Coordinates of C-alpha atoms in Angstrom, one line a residue:
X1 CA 234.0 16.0 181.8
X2 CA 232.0 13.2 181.3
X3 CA 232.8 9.1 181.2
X4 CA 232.1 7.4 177.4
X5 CA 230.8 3.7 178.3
X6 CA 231.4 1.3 175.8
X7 CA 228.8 -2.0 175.4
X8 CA 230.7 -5.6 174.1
X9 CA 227.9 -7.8 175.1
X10 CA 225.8 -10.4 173.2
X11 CA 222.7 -8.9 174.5
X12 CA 224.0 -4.5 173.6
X13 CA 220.6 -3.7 173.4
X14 CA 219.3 -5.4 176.3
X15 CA 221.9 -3.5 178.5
X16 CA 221.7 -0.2 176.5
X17 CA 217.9 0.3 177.3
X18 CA 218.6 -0.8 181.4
X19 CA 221.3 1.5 181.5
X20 CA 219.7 4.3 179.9
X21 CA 216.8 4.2 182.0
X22 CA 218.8 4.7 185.0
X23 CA 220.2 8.2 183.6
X24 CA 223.7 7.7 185.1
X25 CA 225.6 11.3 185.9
X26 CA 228.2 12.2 183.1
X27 CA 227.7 9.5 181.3
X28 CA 227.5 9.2 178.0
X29 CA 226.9 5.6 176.3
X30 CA 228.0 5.4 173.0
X31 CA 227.2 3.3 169.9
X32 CA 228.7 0.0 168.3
X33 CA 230.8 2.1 165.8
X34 CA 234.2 0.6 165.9
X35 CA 235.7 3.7 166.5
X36 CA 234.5 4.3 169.6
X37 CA 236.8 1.6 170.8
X38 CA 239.3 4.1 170.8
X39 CA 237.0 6.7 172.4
X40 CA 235.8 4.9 175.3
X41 CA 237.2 4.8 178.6
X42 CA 235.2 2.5 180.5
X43 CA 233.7 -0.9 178.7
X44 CA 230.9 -3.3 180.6
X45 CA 232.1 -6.2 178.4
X46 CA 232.4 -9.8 177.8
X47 CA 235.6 -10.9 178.8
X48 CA 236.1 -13.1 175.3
X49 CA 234.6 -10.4 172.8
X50 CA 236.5 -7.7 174.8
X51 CA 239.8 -9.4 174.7
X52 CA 241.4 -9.1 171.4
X53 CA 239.9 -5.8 170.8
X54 CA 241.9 -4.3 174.3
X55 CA 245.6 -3.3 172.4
X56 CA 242.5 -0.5 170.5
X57 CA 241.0 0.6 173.8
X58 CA 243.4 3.9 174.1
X59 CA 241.6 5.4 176.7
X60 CA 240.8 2.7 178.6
X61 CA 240.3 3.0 182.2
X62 CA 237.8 0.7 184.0
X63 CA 236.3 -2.2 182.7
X64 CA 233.5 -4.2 184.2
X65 CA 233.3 -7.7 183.3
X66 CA 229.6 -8.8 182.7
X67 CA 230.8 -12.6 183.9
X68 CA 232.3 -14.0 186.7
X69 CA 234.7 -15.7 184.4
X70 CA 237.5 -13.1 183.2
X71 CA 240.0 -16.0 182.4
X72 CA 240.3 -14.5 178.8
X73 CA 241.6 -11.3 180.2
X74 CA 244.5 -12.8 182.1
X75 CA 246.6 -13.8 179.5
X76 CA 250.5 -13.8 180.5
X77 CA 251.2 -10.5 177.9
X78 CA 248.1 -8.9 178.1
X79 CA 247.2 -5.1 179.3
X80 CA 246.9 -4.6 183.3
X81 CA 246.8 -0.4 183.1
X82 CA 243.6 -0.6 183.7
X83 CA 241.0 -1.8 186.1
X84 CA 239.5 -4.8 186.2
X85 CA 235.9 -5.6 187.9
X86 CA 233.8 -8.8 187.6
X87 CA 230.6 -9.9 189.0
X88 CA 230.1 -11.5 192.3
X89 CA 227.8 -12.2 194.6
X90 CA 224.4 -12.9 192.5
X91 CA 225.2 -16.3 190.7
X92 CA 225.4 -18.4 194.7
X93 CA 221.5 -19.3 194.0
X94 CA 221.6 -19.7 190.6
X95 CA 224.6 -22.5 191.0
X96 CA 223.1 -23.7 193.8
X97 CA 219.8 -24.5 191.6
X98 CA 222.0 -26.1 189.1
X99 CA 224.2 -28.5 191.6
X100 CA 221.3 -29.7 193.8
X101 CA 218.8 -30.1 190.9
X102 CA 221.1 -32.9 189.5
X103 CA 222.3 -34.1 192.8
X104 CA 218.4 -34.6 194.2
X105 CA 218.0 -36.3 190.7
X106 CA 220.8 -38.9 191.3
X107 CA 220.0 -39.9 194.4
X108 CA 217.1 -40.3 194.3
X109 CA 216.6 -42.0 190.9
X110 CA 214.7 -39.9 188.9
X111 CA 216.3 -42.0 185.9
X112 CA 215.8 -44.9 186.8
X113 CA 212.0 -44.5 187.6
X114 CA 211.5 -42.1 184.9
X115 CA 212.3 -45.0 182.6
X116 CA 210.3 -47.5 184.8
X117 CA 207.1 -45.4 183.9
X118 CA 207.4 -45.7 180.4
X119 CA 207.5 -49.1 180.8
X120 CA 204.6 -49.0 183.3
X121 CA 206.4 -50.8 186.2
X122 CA 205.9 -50.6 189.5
X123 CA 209.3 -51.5 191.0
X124 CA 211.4 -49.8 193.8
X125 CA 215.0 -49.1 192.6
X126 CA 218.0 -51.3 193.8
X127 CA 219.8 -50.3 196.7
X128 CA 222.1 -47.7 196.0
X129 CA 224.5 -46.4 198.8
X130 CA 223.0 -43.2 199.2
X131 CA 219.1 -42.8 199.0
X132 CA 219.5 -39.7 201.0
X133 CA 221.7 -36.5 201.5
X134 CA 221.8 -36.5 204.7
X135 CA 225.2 -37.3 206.3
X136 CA 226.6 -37.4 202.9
X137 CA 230.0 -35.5 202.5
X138 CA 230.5 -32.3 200.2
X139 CA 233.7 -30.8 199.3
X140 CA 234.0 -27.6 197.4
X141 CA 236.8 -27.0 196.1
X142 CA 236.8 -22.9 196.5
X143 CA 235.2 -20.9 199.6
X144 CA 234.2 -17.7 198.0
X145 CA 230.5 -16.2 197.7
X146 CA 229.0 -18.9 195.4
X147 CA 230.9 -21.8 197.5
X148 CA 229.8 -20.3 200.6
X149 CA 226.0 -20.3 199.0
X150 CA 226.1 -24.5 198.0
X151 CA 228.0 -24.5 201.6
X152 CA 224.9 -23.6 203.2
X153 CA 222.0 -25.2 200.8
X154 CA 224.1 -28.5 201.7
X155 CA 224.4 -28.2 205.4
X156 CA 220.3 -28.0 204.7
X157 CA 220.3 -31.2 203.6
X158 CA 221.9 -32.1 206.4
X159 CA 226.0 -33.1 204.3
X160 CA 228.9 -32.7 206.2
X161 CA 230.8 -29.7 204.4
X162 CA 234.5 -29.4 203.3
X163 CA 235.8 -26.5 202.2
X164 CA 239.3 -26.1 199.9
X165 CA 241.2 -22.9 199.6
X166 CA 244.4 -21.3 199.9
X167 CA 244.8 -20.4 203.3
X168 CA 243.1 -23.1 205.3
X169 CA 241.3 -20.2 207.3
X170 CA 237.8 -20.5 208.2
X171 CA 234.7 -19.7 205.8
X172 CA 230.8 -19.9 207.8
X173 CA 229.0 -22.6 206.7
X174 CA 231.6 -25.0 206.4
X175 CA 232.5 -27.8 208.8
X176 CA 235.9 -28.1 208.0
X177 CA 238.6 -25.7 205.8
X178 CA 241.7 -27.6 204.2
X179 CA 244.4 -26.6 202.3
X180 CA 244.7 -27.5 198.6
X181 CA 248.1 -29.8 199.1
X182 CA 245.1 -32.2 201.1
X183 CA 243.1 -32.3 197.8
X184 CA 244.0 -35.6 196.9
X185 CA 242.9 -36.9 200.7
X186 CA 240.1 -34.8 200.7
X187 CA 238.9 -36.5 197.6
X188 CA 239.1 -39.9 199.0
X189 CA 236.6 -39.0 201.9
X190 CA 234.0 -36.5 199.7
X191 CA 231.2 -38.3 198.6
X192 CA 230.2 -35.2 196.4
X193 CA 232.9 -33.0 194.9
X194 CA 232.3 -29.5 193.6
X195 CA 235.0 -27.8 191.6
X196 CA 234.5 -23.7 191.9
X197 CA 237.8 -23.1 191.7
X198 CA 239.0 -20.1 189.0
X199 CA 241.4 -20.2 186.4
X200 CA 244.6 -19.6 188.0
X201 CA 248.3 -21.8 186.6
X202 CA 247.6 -23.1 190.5
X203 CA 244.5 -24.8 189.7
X204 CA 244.6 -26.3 186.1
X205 CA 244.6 -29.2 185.8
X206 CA 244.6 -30.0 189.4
X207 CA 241.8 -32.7 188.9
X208 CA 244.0 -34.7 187.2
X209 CA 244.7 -38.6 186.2
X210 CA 245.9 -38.9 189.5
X211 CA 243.4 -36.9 191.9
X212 CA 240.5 -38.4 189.5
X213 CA 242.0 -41.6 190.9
X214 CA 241.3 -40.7 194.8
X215 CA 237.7 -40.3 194.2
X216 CA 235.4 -42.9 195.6
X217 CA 233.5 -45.6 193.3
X218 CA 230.6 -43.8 193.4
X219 CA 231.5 -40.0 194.0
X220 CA 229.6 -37.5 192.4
X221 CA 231.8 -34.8 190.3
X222 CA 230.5 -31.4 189.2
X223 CA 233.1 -29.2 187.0
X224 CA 231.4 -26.1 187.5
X225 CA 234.5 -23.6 188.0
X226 CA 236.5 -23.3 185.1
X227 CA 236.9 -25.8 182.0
X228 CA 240.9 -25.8 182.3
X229 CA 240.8 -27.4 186.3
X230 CA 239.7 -30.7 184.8
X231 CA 241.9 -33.3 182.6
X232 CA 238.6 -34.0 180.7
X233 CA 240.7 -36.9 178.8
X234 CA 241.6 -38.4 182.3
X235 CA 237.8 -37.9 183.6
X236 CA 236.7 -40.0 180.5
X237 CA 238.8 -42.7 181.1
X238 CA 238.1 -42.8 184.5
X239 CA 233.9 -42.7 183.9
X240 CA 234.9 -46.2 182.1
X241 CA 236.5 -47.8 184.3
X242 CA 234.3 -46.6 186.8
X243 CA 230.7 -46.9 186.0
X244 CA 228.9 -45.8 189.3
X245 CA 230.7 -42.9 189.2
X246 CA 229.0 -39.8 187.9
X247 CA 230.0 -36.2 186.4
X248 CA 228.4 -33.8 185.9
X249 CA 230.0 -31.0 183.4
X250 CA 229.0 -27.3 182.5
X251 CA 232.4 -25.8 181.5
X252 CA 235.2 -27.1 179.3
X253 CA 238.8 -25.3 178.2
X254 CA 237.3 -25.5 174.6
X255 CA 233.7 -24.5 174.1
X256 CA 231.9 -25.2 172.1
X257 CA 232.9 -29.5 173.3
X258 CA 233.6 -31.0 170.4
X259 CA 231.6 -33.3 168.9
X260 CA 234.2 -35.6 168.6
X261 CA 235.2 -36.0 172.3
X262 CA 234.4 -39.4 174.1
X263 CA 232.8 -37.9 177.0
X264 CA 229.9 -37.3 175.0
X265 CA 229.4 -41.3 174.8
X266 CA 229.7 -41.7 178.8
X267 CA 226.1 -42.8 180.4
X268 CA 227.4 -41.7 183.5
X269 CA 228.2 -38.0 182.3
X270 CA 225.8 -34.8 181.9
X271 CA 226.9 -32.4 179.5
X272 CA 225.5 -28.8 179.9
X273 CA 226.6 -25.7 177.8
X274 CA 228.2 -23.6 180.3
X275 CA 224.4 -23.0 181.6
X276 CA 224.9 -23.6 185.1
X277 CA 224.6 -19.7 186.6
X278 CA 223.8 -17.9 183.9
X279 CA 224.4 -13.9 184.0
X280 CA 221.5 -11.8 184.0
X281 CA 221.6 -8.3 182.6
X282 CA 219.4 -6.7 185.2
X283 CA 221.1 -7.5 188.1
X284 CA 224.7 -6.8 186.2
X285 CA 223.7 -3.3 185.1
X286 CA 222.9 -2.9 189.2
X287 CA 226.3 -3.6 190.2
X288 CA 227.7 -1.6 187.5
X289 CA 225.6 1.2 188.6
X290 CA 227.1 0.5 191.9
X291 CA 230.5 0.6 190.9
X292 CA 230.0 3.5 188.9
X293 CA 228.9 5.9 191.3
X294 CA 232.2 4.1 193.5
X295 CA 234.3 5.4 190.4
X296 CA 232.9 9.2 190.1
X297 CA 233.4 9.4 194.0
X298 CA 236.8 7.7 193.0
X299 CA 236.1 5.3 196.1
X300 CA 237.1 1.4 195.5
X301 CA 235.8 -0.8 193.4
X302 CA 233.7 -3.8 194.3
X303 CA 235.2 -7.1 193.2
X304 CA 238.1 -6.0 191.7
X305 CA 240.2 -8.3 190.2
X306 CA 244.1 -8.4 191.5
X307 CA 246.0 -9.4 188.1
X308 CA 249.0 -10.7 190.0
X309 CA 246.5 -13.7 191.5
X310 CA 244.5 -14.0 188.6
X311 CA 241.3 -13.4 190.4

């Protein structure tokens, strides 16, 4: 008998065509009618379109998570008879990109001389602290496959590299692995500090008014785990008081950010819309092809997510 795959996906037709060229065994893909809700039992889905329509999925077995992110799936009441899959393992350049980018940019003044030239100066910038990354120190918080990707771009550069996780045990590429009770002396060393943490009741809020408070004058902050680890109210305040500090921000507990939040007005925050690793559909319909020739041969799944941890 064959599988029904169900698409809930901003880009349906993008996926459809990829996955119908591969000409998957017993597999049949079926349309957008709403009825095949009911009808399918596997779903390559968006965690937050595939959410509330999960008490309709009847026949439900497997679905595959087209983000890394499948906070909107863990709620405390919500369905676990079913498995769970999400996407690792492609996004560690793609963040890496997006972190370094900015971080080059900052120290080594981009702004600053960007807005010289428009002026037609010719003037060296003040002395900052840093004019360099090398010897810097950069502490992810998280040690899994995108961590371990910045881990490794950073050592590059030549940073000294922290590491946060549950266990304290040791990850390659990083100098040093600590536990998170040390977050809040960990913070006081780091002179960069990369959140990559997921959503778990552990982690949010944990960079709160008070671990905000540990970071150095000038630290560098990038929130590019989960919205919900971050007290954004705290941050702003903090950003204020604060000036050479700087945050950068890609994800938020409410997206769209409102307009109305202060953070906006902070000249030493960059907002992004959740743009920071951005999934792409061709290398997603790979790994589900992957996993789906794992779940004919009814071997295991890759990255399948334990609903007891929340990751």
């Amino acid at each position: 008998m064959g599988h029904k795959l169900l698409l809930l996906t901003k880009a349906n037709q993008q996926y459809r065509d990829l996955i119908e060229a591969l000409v998957l065994p017993n597999l049949v893909l079926l349309n957008d009618d709403p009825k095949n809700l009911t009808e399918a039992d596997i779903w390559l889905a968006e965690p937050k379109l595939a959410a509330p329509l999960l008490p309709h999925a009847k026949n439900l077995q497997w679905l595959q998570s087209s983000f890394a992110g499948i906070d909107a799936l863990m709620s405390p009441g919500g369905r676990k008879d079913y498995q769970l899959t999400n996407i690792k393992g492609i996004f560690g350049p793609l963040m890496s990109e997006y972190v370094f980018g900015y971080l080059l940019a900052h120290i080594r003044g981009h702004d600053f001389y960007r807005q010289q030239q428009r002026q037609k100066y010719w003037q060296v910038e003040p002395l900052p602290r840093h004019t360099s990354l090398q010897s810097m120190r950069f502490l992810l918080l998280g040690t899994g496959s995108i961590a371990q990707h910045l881990a490794k771009t950073a050592q590059h550069f030549g940073m000294h590299v922290t590491g946060i996780n549950s266990t304290g045990n040791t990850v390659d590429g990083f100098d040093v692995i600590v536990t998170m009770p040390t977050l809040g002396e960990a913070l006081t060393k780091a002179d960069v500090v990369v959140n990559l943490l997921p959503s778990t009741p552990a982690t949010r809020n944990v960079l709160n008014v008070d671990m905000l408070a540990m970071l150095k004058p000038d630290a560098i902050l990038f929130n590019v785990g989960r919205g919900d680890a971050l007290d954004l109210d705290a941050l702003n305040s903090q950003l204020i008081v604060n000036p050479t500090q700087q945050a950068i921000i890609d994800v938020f507990t409410q997206e769209p950010l409102p307009n109305s939040h202060a953070i906006w007005e902070r000249e030493n925050a960059i907002i992004t819309p959740h743009i920071s690793a951005p999934s792409q559909p061709e290398q997603i319909v790979t790994l589900f092809s992957q996993n789906y020739h794992s779940y004919l041969a009814g071997k295991p799944l890759l990255n399948i997510i334990d609903f007891n941890k929340g990751y």
